[in-house]
Amino acid sequence: MSGDPYLEVTDLSVRFPTSDGLVQAVNGLTYSVELGKTLGIVGESGSGKSVSSMAVLGLHDPKAARIEGSIKVGGTEVVGLAEDKMRSLRGNSVAMIFQDALAALHPFYKIGAQLGEAYQVHHPKASKKEARKRSIEMLERVGIPQPDRRVDDYPHQFSGGMRQRAMIAMGLINDPSLLIADEPTTALDVTVQAQILDLLQDLQREFNSAIVIITHDLGVVAEMADDVLVMYGGRCVEYGACKEILTHPEMPYTWGLLSSVPDVTGDPNARMIPIPGNPPSLLDPPPGCAFHPRCVHSSKVPGDLCATTLPELTVGARQGHLKRCHLVDSETIYATEVLPEVAPDLAIHLAEENR
Amino acid sequence: MTPELPADDLTQSPAGTVSFESIVGHAHAAATLDPTAEPVLTMDNVRMYFPIRSSLMRRTVGHVQAVDGVSFQVPKGGSLGLVGESGCGKSTTGQLITRLYKPTGGTMMFEGHDLAQMSNRQMKPLRKDIQMIFQDPYTSLNPRHTVGSIIGSPLAVHNVVPKKKILSRVQELLEVVGLNPEHYNRYPNEFSGGQRQRVGIARALALQPKLMVADEPVSALDVSIQAQVINLLQDLQKEFDIAFLFIAHDLAVVRHFCPEVAVMYLGKIVEIADRDTLYSRSHHPYTQALLSAVPDVKQAAIGGRRERIMLEGDVPSPINPPSGCRFRTRCPLAREICAKVEPPMLQVGPRHKVACHFAGELGNHPHDPVTARMLGVDNEGSPDPGASPSDIGNEPGFSDVWFDLKERRTVKP
Amino acid sequence: MFSFLVKRLLSGAMIVVLVSMMVFLLFFYGPKSPALELCRRDTHGRCGETSPRLEQYEERLGYNNPVYSEYGKWAKGLVQDRTIYIGSTGYKCEAPCLGLSYRDRTLVTDQLKERFPITLSLAVGASLLYLMIGVPIGVLAARRRGSFADKALVSSTLVFSSIPYYLVALLSMLLLTLSTHVFPTVAYHPFLDNPFKWFSGFLLVWLVMGLYGATAYTRYSRGSMVEVLNEDYVRTAKAKGLKDRVVVIRHALRSALVPVVTIFGLDVAFLLSGTVFTEQIFDLDGIGKWGLEATYIKDLPVVQATALVLAVAVVMANIIVDIVYSVLDPRVRLS
């Protein structure tokens, strides 16, 4: 079975009708993840990265959201699936962990009760005792010291890192094949973030699950993901193997993301080049390429193509690399113009590699 | 929804009018250090203990040692970075400088005044010289005031500009931070996050401060907006010669903005050094762990992962910190001496101080404590009658002589 | 927990003592003399500030003694039997003695024992209905937020609660019992004598009070529930695969009830100290009506008794609310 995608999203759109008009949160999104692999979805707030993943679990209010396209989880079509069937998937074969574990865990219930509940929903025959045993096992697995004691703590008695571990334990309690992690480390300190990322990788090796990690932090993606999908204004703008995208990005928005975060190592002469302007409104997205009002390279495209025509998601200059951009020789522009400014050391490295 | 705002400045302009070259021209490389600059602020052994009171009798039953003996200098027109994880006391340190609290001990010399000793009345004229930029641009601006009155109110309070001129000064400031000067009568909710942070910066700038305390100024902003704000701060620093105490948890941003960086852990500075030393040759195991934990996009992309130093457990409580070295409970190098004797802040290079008994580069930590002899203890930390302790203070700033770790003696360049 | 209770009971007792002192001070130094009031009533107005009769009255009621000695006598009566003399007649008053009513020289303690069950029955029935009707409807409206049903519900509760209560009570009594006999006649029958009669005698009153008060609870619980349903932990509960009903009841409702409990505690306290309109309109001899009549004629012992009931009820309600809080929310520690 390996090689077949476990999660297959095809042409997914999520729209929210509001009194101000239709919010197009996700538009024509297509991606897939295999078991044992990790996909990183990168984007800023409002890019549609969380909305698309909530759709995988069917967590949108059907009255508020219009969902079109197809989401297949382990071969089962999820869009339009009956609520009780959807429920048997949720927390069972597909689990989700959230950004702020303090807010995402119920403040009134003991950790053990919340984990046990997650186990018992999908194991109705399991007794309270069995659920508790399983909770302690999972807490131990995610590295919580003295799990048999801590299982009776409330979330507020845990530290931030331990809460996120408990959240992960709850997500994994039913051995899900797909784990969606929505900004799992954003609220944490770097040393704790490192612990959590390590734990996720360990667990993935052990359970061979597919992971979708949603983040705004390219660093997290670089360390975790096999594939990367960059979202902007509700659409995929660049998609491919992680190493490929991060070393040979072809879409100016991805360049912007890479150049607007400084590196903790690397050349101190690197410049922090901002992306001008602000993210687009999803109510009234710009015509053509949604990024064109902020794009500093659109003058290199003849005519006003960028402002009038939405570029298709096409194969880029290199294999297995999709991009949504009108630029023709984007690979060269990145290597000769952008990289020397944002990472002079890497530009030399790349030039040597190409020679 | 935020209404579409017309072009504000270069970084807000629509495509076509701004090319990649021009935007690069306005982007800055990392700031550089001026080693000869005079300090504008000197913190000497500053402490802040918050009392904990029992609920019944309101008796003081203990203290949160939020800041415990912090010494550093911020050079005139330069910037010092203060990094550390949540709860390490970095924000409290910033709040002490703006005198949100009166410190429990120590001195804070600013322009010949000791801020620590001053009454609120004496502080008032000095407040305009020390301004603060806050983390959250959504809650730090009063939603019922126009940005004009937000920026103009410090001008009115301190009487620096005649009433009639306030508006024109506000417009000037809006322009300086890259906002449309015609928008002075708009409300904060009409601006995006990045623009609000610019309003906050304009407010802080209004009184032409000599020192800005920036507490996580970009961490609430989207990635693409962070770079805009950092570049703006660098512009302003150059133009107005403002010194920055830049408090952040993001080591990469601090590396870009600050030529000198101090690392805090549980209320104490554990290492302070110039950028190159700190980021490539740090000597404290905590700094090393912190740096190794930061995911690195470009390096990871070409070479895969660097080896991480995993720290076990959590930060201990500042109410009852560990004896000796506060980091020892999580330190991979910790030995007996670490629990017995607190490591002194030892200068080990021209601009490099570190507080560790086993200070050394990653993978090259010494086997015997480097500090034992000068502290008058043996290698296990018990008092050693044969040793002759030397006087190691906790002075701010750097001296011309330092302790060479390889030769284990004091050297002069 | 124990030290919390001791602390709160002590401070509560202090509040009750202070309230009783205030009542005494008001009667002794207030703008109108109770003795004059009583004298005028007995003599049909032929009693002036200078008439010798007034002195008699003052002496009889103790207003010519210093306030502290009268307060002391009253307070001592709470723990010790006393005999109260009016003129030459002595009235034996067993502890806890709350004094003798000025109006009919009955023992206040006996009256209280007789009237409190009525008020208690009213309060229990009405407050149960607040929760049983108000909360479920509020939860339902919150779950269908923005729907037609939600909007209709919210606006109808607003319309209903903007009609004055006494009008609702009066009309329902006239229309539903006196003219149509849809409901049994309102009257008090002791619960222990005949529970069925007790129930049917209160049925209409409970419904009127309960429905009217429940409209407010619909709004409180709807607002609180809407907020909680947006919490991250509710989303987590859904993501676990729990049934909607479980998510709403186990995860959302428990949090949503916390603010409702506070309001409920105070409401019950006020119900216990008497529902003036209800008792007056339905002619039930509860605490509220008693206190109102006593205020007219400056009947100190009765006013004092009703004030004490209110003070004790509020103090106890606050303590109970705090305990319920800590049961609902483990982050709240009683200390």
PDB file of N, CA and C in Angstrom, chain C residues 292-332:
ATOM      1  N   LEU C 292     -43.365  44.476  54.252  1.00  0.00           N
ATOM      2  CA  LEU C 292     -43.895  45.709  53.663  1.00  0.00           C
ATOM      3  C   LEU C 292     -44.869  46.373  54.624  1.00  0.00           C
ATOM      4  N   GLU C 293     -45.799  45.558  55.146  1.00  0.00           N
ATOM      5  CA  GLU C 293     -46.783  46.120  56.074  1.00  0.00           C
ATOM      6  C   GLU C 293     -46.100  46.670  57.323  1.00  0.00           C
ATOM      7  N   ALA C 294     -45.089  45.950  57.792  1.00  0.00           N
ATOM      8  CA  ALA C 294     -44.380  46.391  58.997  1.00  0.00           C
ATOM      9  C   ALA C 294     -43.669  47.721  58.762  1.00  0.00           C
ATOM     10  N   THR C 295     -43.179  47.926  57.563  1.00  0.00           N
ATOM     11  CA  THR C 295     -42.479  49.173  57.278  1.00  0.00           C
ATOM     12  C   THR C 295     -43.431  50.354  57.361  1.00  0.00           C
ATOM     13  N   TYR C 296     -44.685  50.138  56.884  1.00  0.00           N
ATOM     14  CA  TYR C 296     -45.652  51.225  56.935  1.00  0.00           C
ATOM     15  C   TYR C 296     -45.838  51.735  58.348  1.00  0.00           C
ATOM     16  N   ILE C 297     -45.957  50.798  59.280  1.00  0.00           N
ATOM     17  CA  ILE C 297     -46.301  51.230  60.632  1.00  0.00           C
ATOM     18  C   ILE C 297     -45.080  51.246  61.555  1.00  0.00           C
ATOM     19  N   LYS C 298     -43.877  51.171  60.967  1.00  0.00           N
ATOM     20  CA  LYS C 298     -42.645  51.245  61.740  1.00  0.00           C
ATOM     21  C   LYS C 298     -42.602  50.176  62.835  1.00  0.00           C
ATOM     22  N   ASP C 299     -42.900  48.970  62.440  1.00  0.00           N
ATOM     23  CA  ASP C 299     -42.940  47.855  63.379  1.00  0.00           C
ATOM     24  C   ASP C 299     -41.533  47.268  63.487  1.00  0.00           C
ATOM     25  N   LEU C 300     -40.713  47.872  64.374  1.00  0.00           N
ATOM     26  CA  LEU C 300     -39.287  47.537  64.429  1.00  0.00           C
ATOM     27  C   LEU C 300     -38.985  46.052  64.494  1.00  0.00           C
ATOM     28  N   PRO C 301     -39.552  45.292  65.395  1.00  0.00           N
ATOM     29  CA  PRO C 301     -39.146  43.881  65.493  1.00  0.00           C
ATOM     30  C   PRO C 301     -39.391  43.106  64.202  1.00  0.00           C
ATOM     31  N   VAL C 302     -40.469  43.425  63.515  1.00  0.00           N
ATOM     32  CA  VAL C 302     -40.766  42.702  62.276  1.00  0.00           C
ATOM     33  C   VAL C 302     -39.801  43.112  61.170  1.00  0.00           C
ATOM     34  N   VAL C 303     -39.590  44.416  61.061  1.00  0.00           N
ATOM     35  CA  VAL C 303     -38.647  44.893  60.039  1.00  0.00           C
ATOM     36  C   VAL C 303     -37.274  44.276  60.295  1.00  0.00           C
ATOM     37  N   GLN C 304     -36.900  44.262  61.562  1.00  0.00           N
ATOM     38  CA  GLN C 304     -35.615  43.675  61.926  1.00  0.00           C
ATOM     39  C   GLN C 304     -35.543  42.217  61.486  1.00  0.00           C
ATOM     40  N   ALA C 305     -36.612  41.470  61.703  1.00  0.00           N
ATOM     41  CA  ALA C 305     -36.620  40.053  61.344  1.00  0.00           C
ATOM     42  C   ALA C 305     -36.493  39.876  59.844  1.00  0.00           C
ATOM     43  N   THR C 306     -37.233  40.673  59.075  1.00  0.00           N
ATOM     44  CA  THR C 306     -37.152  40.498  57.625  1.00  0.00           C
ATOM     45  C   THR C 306     -35.776  40.919  57.102  1.00  0.00           C
ATOM     46  N   ALA C 307     -35.216  41.970  57.710  1.00  0.00           N
ATOM     47  CA  ALA C 307     -33.881  42.392  57.281  1.00  0.00           C
ATOM     48  C   ALA C 307     -32.862  41.286  57.551  1.00  0.00           C
ATOM     49  N   LEU C 308     -33.044  40.611  58.714  1.00  0.00           N
ATOM     50  CA  LEU C 308     -32.119  39.530  59.038  1.00  0.00           C
ATOM     51  C   LEU C 308     -32.232  38.386  58.040  1.00  0.00           C
ATOM     52  N   VAL C 309     -33.473  38.069  57.673  1.00  0.00           N
ATOM     53  CA  VAL C 309     -33.656  36.990  56.696  1.00  0.00           C
ATOM     54  C   VAL C 309     -32.896  37.327  55.403  1.00  0.00           C
ATOM     55  N   LEU C 310     -33.039  38.553  54.939  1.00  0.00           N
ATOM     56  CA  LEU C 310     -32.348  38.958  53.714  1.00  0.00           C
ATOM     57  C   LEU C 310     -30.833  38.853  53.875  1.00  0.00           C
ATOM     58  N   ALA C 311     -30.344  39.397  55.003  1.00  0.00           N
ATOM     59  CA  ALA C 311     -28.892  39.401  55.197  1.00  0.00           C
ATOM     60  C   ALA C 311     -28.342  37.975  55.246  1.00  0.00           C
ATOM     61  N   VAL C 312     -29.020  37.112  56.016  1.00  0.00           N
ATOM     62  CA  VAL C 312     -28.545  35.729  56.112  1.00  0.00           C
ATOM     63  C   VAL C 312     -28.615  35.054  54.748  1.00  0.00           C
ATOM     64  N   ALA C 313     -29.696  35.300  54.015  1.00  0.00           N
ATOM     65  CA  ALA C 313     -29.855  34.658  52.713  1.00  0.00           C
ATOM     66  C   ALA C 313     -28.738  35.096  51.755  1.00  0.00           C
ATOM     67  N   VAL C 314     -28.442  36.388  51.730  1.00  0.00           N
ATOM     68  CA  VAL C 314     -27.408  36.883  50.806  1.00  0.00           C
ATOM     69  C   VAL C 314     -26.047  36.313  51.187  1.00  0.00           C
ATOM     70  N   VAL C 315     -25.760  36.318  52.483  1.00  0.00           N
ATOM     71  CA  VAL C 315     -24.467  35.796  52.928  1.00  0.00           C
ATOM     72  C   VAL C 315     -24.328  34.322  52.564  1.00  0.00           C
ATOM     73  N   MET C 316     -25.374  33.547  52.867  1.00  0.00           N
ATOM     74  CA  MET C 316     -25.313  32.119  52.578  1.00  0.00           C
ATOM     75  C   MET C 316     -25.226  31.880  51.078  1.00  0.00           C
ATOM     76  N   ALA C 317     -25.988  32.646  50.309  1.00  0.00           N
ATOM     77  CA  ALA C 317     -25.980  32.456  48.859  1.00  0.00           C
ATOM     78  C   ALA C 317     -24.571  32.685  48.312  1.00  0.00           C
ATOM     79  N   ASN C 318     -23.916  33.714  48.834  1.00  0.00           N
ATOM     80  CA  ASN C 318     -22.566  33.991  48.345  1.00  0.00           C
ATOM     81  C   ASN C 318     -21.606  32.862  48.666  1.00  0.00           C
ATOM     82  N   ILE C 319     -21.730  32.327  49.866  1.00  0.00           N
ATOM     83  CA  ILE C 319     -20.841  31.225  50.226  1.00  0.00           C
ATOM     84  C   ILE C 319     -21.127  30.014  49.341  1.00  0.00           C
ATOM     85  N   ILE C 320     -22.413  29.731  49.144  1.00  0.00           N
ATOM     86  CA  ILE C 320     -22.762  28.563  48.335  1.00  0.00           C
ATOM     87  C   ILE C 320     -22.300  28.760  46.885  1.00  0.00           C
ATOM     88  N   VAL C 321     -22.480  29.971  46.375  1.00  0.00           N
ATOM     89  CA  VAL C 321     -22.025  30.243  45.005  1.00  0.00           C
ATOM     90  C   VAL C 321     -20.528  29.981  44.889  1.00  0.00           C
ATOM     91  N   ASP C 322     -19.770  30.423  45.874  1.00  0.00           N
ATOM     92  CA  ASP C 322     -18.327  30.214  45.819  1.00  0.00           C
ATOM     93  C   ASP C 322     -17.971  28.735  45.849  1.00  0.00           C
ATOM     94  N   ILE C 323     -18.728  27.979  46.651  1.00  0.00           N
ATOM     95  CA  ILE C 323     -18.437  26.543  46.710  1.00  0.00           C
ATOM     96  C   ILE C 323     -18.800  25.883  45.372  1.00  0.00           C
ATOM     97  N   VAL C 324     -19.957  26.251  44.836  1.00  0.00           N
ATOM     98  CA  VAL C 324     -20.363  25.683  43.545  1.00  0.00           C
ATOM     99  C   VAL C 324     -19.333  26.036  42.465  1.00  0.00           C
ATOM    100  N   TYR C 325     -18.853  27.263  42.504  1.00  0.00           N
ATOM    101  CA  TYR C 325     -17.795  27.722  41.598  1.00  0.00           C
ATOM    102  C   TYR C 325     -16.612  26.777  41.621  1.00  0.00           C
ATOM    103  N   SER C 326     -16.166  26.485  42.842  1.00  0.00           N
ATOM    104  CA  SER C 326     -14.953  25.681  42.948  1.00  0.00           C
ATOM    105  C   SER C 326     -15.212  24.246  42.520  1.00  0.00           C
ATOM    106  N   VAL C 327     -16.475  23.811  42.624  1.00  0.00           N
ATOM    107  CA  VAL C 327     -16.795  22.469  42.139  1.00  0.00           C
ATOM    108  C   VAL C 327     -16.790  22.469  40.609  1.00  0.00           C
ATOM    109  N   LEU C 328     -17.367  23.526  40.022  1.00  0.00           N
ATOM    110  CA  LEU C 328     -17.429  23.601  38.560  1.00  0.00           C
ATOM    111  C   LEU C 328     -16.042  23.814  37.966  1.00  0.00           C
ATOM    112  N   ASP C 329     -15.289  24.721  38.544  1.00  0.00           N
ATOM    113  CA  ASP C 329     -14.008  25.108  37.960  1.00  0.00           C
ATOM    114  C   ASP C 329     -12.876  24.773  38.926  1.00  0.00           C
ATOM    115  N   PRO C 330     -12.115  23.719  38.622  1.00  0.00           N
ATOM    116  CA  PRO C 330     -11.071  23.283  39.559  1.00  0.00           C
ATOM    117  C   PRO C 330      -9.947  24.306  39.714  1.00  0.00           C
ATOM    118  N   ARG C 331      -9.897  25.311  38.826  1.00  0.00           N
ATOM    119  CA  ARG C 331      -8.832  26.310  38.973  1.00  0.00           C
ATOM    120  C   ARG C 331      -9.122  27.249  40.135  1.00  0.00           C
ATOM    121  N   VAL C 332     -10.408  27.339  40.510  1.00  0.00           N
ATOM    122  CA  VAL C 332     -10.778  28.197  41.634  1.00  0.00           C
ATOM    123  C   VAL C 332     -10.516  27.438  42.915  1.00  0.00           C
TER     124      VAL C 332
END
